[in-house]
Short mmCIF file of C-alpha atoms in Angstrom, two decimals:
data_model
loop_
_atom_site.label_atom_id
_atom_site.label_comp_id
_atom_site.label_asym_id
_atom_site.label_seq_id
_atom_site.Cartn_x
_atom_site.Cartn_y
_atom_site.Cartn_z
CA UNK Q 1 -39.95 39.71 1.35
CA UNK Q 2 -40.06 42.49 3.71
CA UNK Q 3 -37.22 44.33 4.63
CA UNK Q 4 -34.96 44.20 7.81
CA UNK Q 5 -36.25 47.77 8.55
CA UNK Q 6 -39.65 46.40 8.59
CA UNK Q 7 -39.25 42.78 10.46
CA UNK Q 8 -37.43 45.41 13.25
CA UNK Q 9 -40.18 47.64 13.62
CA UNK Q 10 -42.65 44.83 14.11
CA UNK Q 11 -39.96 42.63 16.03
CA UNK Q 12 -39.70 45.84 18.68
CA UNK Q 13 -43.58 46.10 20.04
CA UNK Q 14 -43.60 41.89 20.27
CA UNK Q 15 -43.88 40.11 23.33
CA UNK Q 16 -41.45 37.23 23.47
CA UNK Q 17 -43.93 34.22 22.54
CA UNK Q 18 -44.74 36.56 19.49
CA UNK Q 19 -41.10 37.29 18.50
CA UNK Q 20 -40.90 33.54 18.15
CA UNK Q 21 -43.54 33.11 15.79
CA UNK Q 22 -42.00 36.19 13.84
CA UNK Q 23 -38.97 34.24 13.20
CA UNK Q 24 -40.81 31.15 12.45
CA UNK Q 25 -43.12 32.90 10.23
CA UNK Q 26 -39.89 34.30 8.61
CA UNK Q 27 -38.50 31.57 7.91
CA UNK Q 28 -41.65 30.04 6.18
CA UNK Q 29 -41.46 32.90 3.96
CA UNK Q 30 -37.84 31.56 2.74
CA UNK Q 31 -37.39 30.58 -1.01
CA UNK Q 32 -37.98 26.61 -0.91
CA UNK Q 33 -34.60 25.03 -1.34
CA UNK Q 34 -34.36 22.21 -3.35
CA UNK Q 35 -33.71 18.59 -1.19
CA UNK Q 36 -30.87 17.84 -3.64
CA UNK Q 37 -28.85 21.01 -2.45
CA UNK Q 38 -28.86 19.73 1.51
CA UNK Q 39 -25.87 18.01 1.10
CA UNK Q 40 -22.50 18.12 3.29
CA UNK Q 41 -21.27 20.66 0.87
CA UNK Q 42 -23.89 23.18 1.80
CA UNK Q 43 -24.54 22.43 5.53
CA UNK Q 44 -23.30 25.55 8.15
CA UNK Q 45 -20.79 23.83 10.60
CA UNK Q 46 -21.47 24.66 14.29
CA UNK Q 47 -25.25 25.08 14.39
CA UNK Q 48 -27.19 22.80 16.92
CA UNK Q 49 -29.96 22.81 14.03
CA UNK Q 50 -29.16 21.42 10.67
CA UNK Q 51 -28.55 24.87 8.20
CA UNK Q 52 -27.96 24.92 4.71
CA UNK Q 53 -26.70 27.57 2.57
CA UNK Q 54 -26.52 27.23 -1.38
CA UNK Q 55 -25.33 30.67 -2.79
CA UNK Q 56 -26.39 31.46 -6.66
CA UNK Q 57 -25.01 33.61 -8.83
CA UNK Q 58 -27.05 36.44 -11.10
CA UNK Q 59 -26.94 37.43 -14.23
CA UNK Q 60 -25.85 41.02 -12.96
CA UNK Q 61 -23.26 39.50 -10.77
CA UNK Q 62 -24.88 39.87 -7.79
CA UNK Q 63 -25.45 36.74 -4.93
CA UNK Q 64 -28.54 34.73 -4.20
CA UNK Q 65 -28.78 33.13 -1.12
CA UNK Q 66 -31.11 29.43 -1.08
CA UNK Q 67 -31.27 28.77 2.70
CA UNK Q 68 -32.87 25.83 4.68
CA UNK Q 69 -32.89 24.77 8.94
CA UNK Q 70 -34.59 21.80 10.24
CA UNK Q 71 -35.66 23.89 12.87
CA UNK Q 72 -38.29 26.29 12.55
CA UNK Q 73 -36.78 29.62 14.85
CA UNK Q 74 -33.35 28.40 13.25
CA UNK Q 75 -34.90 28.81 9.51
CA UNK Q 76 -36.07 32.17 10.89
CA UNK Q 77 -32.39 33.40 11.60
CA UNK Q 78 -31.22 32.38 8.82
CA UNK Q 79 -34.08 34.51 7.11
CA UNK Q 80 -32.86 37.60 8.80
CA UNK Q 81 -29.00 37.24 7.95
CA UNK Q 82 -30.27 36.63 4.72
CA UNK Q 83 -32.23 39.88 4.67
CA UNK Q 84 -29.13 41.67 4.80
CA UNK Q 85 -26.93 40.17 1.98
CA UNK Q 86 -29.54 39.14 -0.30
CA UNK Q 87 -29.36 40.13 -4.38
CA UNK Q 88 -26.15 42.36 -3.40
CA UNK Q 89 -22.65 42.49 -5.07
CA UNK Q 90 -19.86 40.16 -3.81
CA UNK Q 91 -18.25 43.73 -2.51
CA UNK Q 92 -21.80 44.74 -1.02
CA UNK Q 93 -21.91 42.14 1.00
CA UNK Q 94 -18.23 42.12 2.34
CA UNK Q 95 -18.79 45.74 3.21
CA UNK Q 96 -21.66 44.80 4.97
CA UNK Q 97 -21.87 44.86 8.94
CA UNK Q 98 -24.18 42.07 9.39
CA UNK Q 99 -23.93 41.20 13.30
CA UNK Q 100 -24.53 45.83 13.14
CA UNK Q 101 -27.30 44.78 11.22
CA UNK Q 102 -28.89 42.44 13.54
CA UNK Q 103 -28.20 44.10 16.63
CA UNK Q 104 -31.31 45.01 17.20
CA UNK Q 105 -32.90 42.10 17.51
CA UNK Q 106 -30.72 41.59 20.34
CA UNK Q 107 -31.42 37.67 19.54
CA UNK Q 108 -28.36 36.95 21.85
CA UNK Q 109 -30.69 37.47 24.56
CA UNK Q 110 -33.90 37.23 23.19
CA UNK Q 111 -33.09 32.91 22.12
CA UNK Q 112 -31.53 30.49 23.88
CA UNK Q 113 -27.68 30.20 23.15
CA UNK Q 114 -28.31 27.01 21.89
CA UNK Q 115 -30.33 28.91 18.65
CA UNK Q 116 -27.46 31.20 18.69
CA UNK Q 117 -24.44 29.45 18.17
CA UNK Q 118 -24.80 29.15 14.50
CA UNK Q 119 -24.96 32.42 13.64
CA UNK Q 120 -21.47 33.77 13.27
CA UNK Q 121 -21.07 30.79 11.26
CA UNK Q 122 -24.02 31.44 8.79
CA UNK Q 123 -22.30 34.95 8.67
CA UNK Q 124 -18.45 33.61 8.24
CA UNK Q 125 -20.12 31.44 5.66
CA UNK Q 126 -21.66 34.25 3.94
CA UNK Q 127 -18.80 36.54 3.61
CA UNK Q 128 -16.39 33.42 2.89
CA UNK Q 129 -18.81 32.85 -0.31
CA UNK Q 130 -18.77 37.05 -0.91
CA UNK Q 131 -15.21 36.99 -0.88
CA UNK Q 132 -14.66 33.86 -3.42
CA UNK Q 133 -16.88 35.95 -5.75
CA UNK Q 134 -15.66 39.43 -5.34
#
């Protein structure tokens, strides 16, 4: 998986079509989660796509994050939050600025609010799990 640092380099120099098929190529790159863990348990609340989140835990302590959208731009997102939590500690992630993070990609403007809406959920989600762990 390429880093965030990377996917913003690229992400910068695209037109908008191509920033589209970034994401969507992103989110193909996503560890396949298994259909048994899309269940009502795991699904992000507030997303106009379907989202799930399954969070592991590693031998060294550290979080791993199975992810999942019925939508291909959404799966994309999800991708890039992911990027910035992924294989950290519990207190790595809770120190982590993830809307600084993804600032950048200024995807507020870039997407229609519609793929938007999720996100701070995905992220409360994220830190929510973090915090249980830490």
């Amino acid at each position: 998986m390429p880093t965030l640092t990377d996917i913003q380099e690229e992400y910068e120099f695209l037109e908008p079509d191509d920033r589209y098929r970034l994401l969507i190529d992103l989110g193909r790159s996503l560890e396949p989660m298994p259909d048994p863990l899309k269940t009502d348990a795991t699904l992000v609340r507030g997303c106009s796509a379907a989202v799930w989140v399954y969070p592991t835990r590693m031998s060294d302590g550290s979080l791993h994050f199975l992810a999942d959208s019925n939508a291909a731009i959404t799966k994309g997102i999800i991708a890039l939050v992911l990027l910035t939590v992924q294989d950290r500690s519990p207190d790595e992630i809770i120190g982590t600025d993830i809307d600084a993070a993804l600032a950048p990609f200024d995807l507020r403007n870039q997407l229609s609010s519609n793929r938007t809406q999720g996100i701070p959920n995905m992220i409360a989600l994220i830190r929510e799990t973090a915090l249980r762990y830490a």
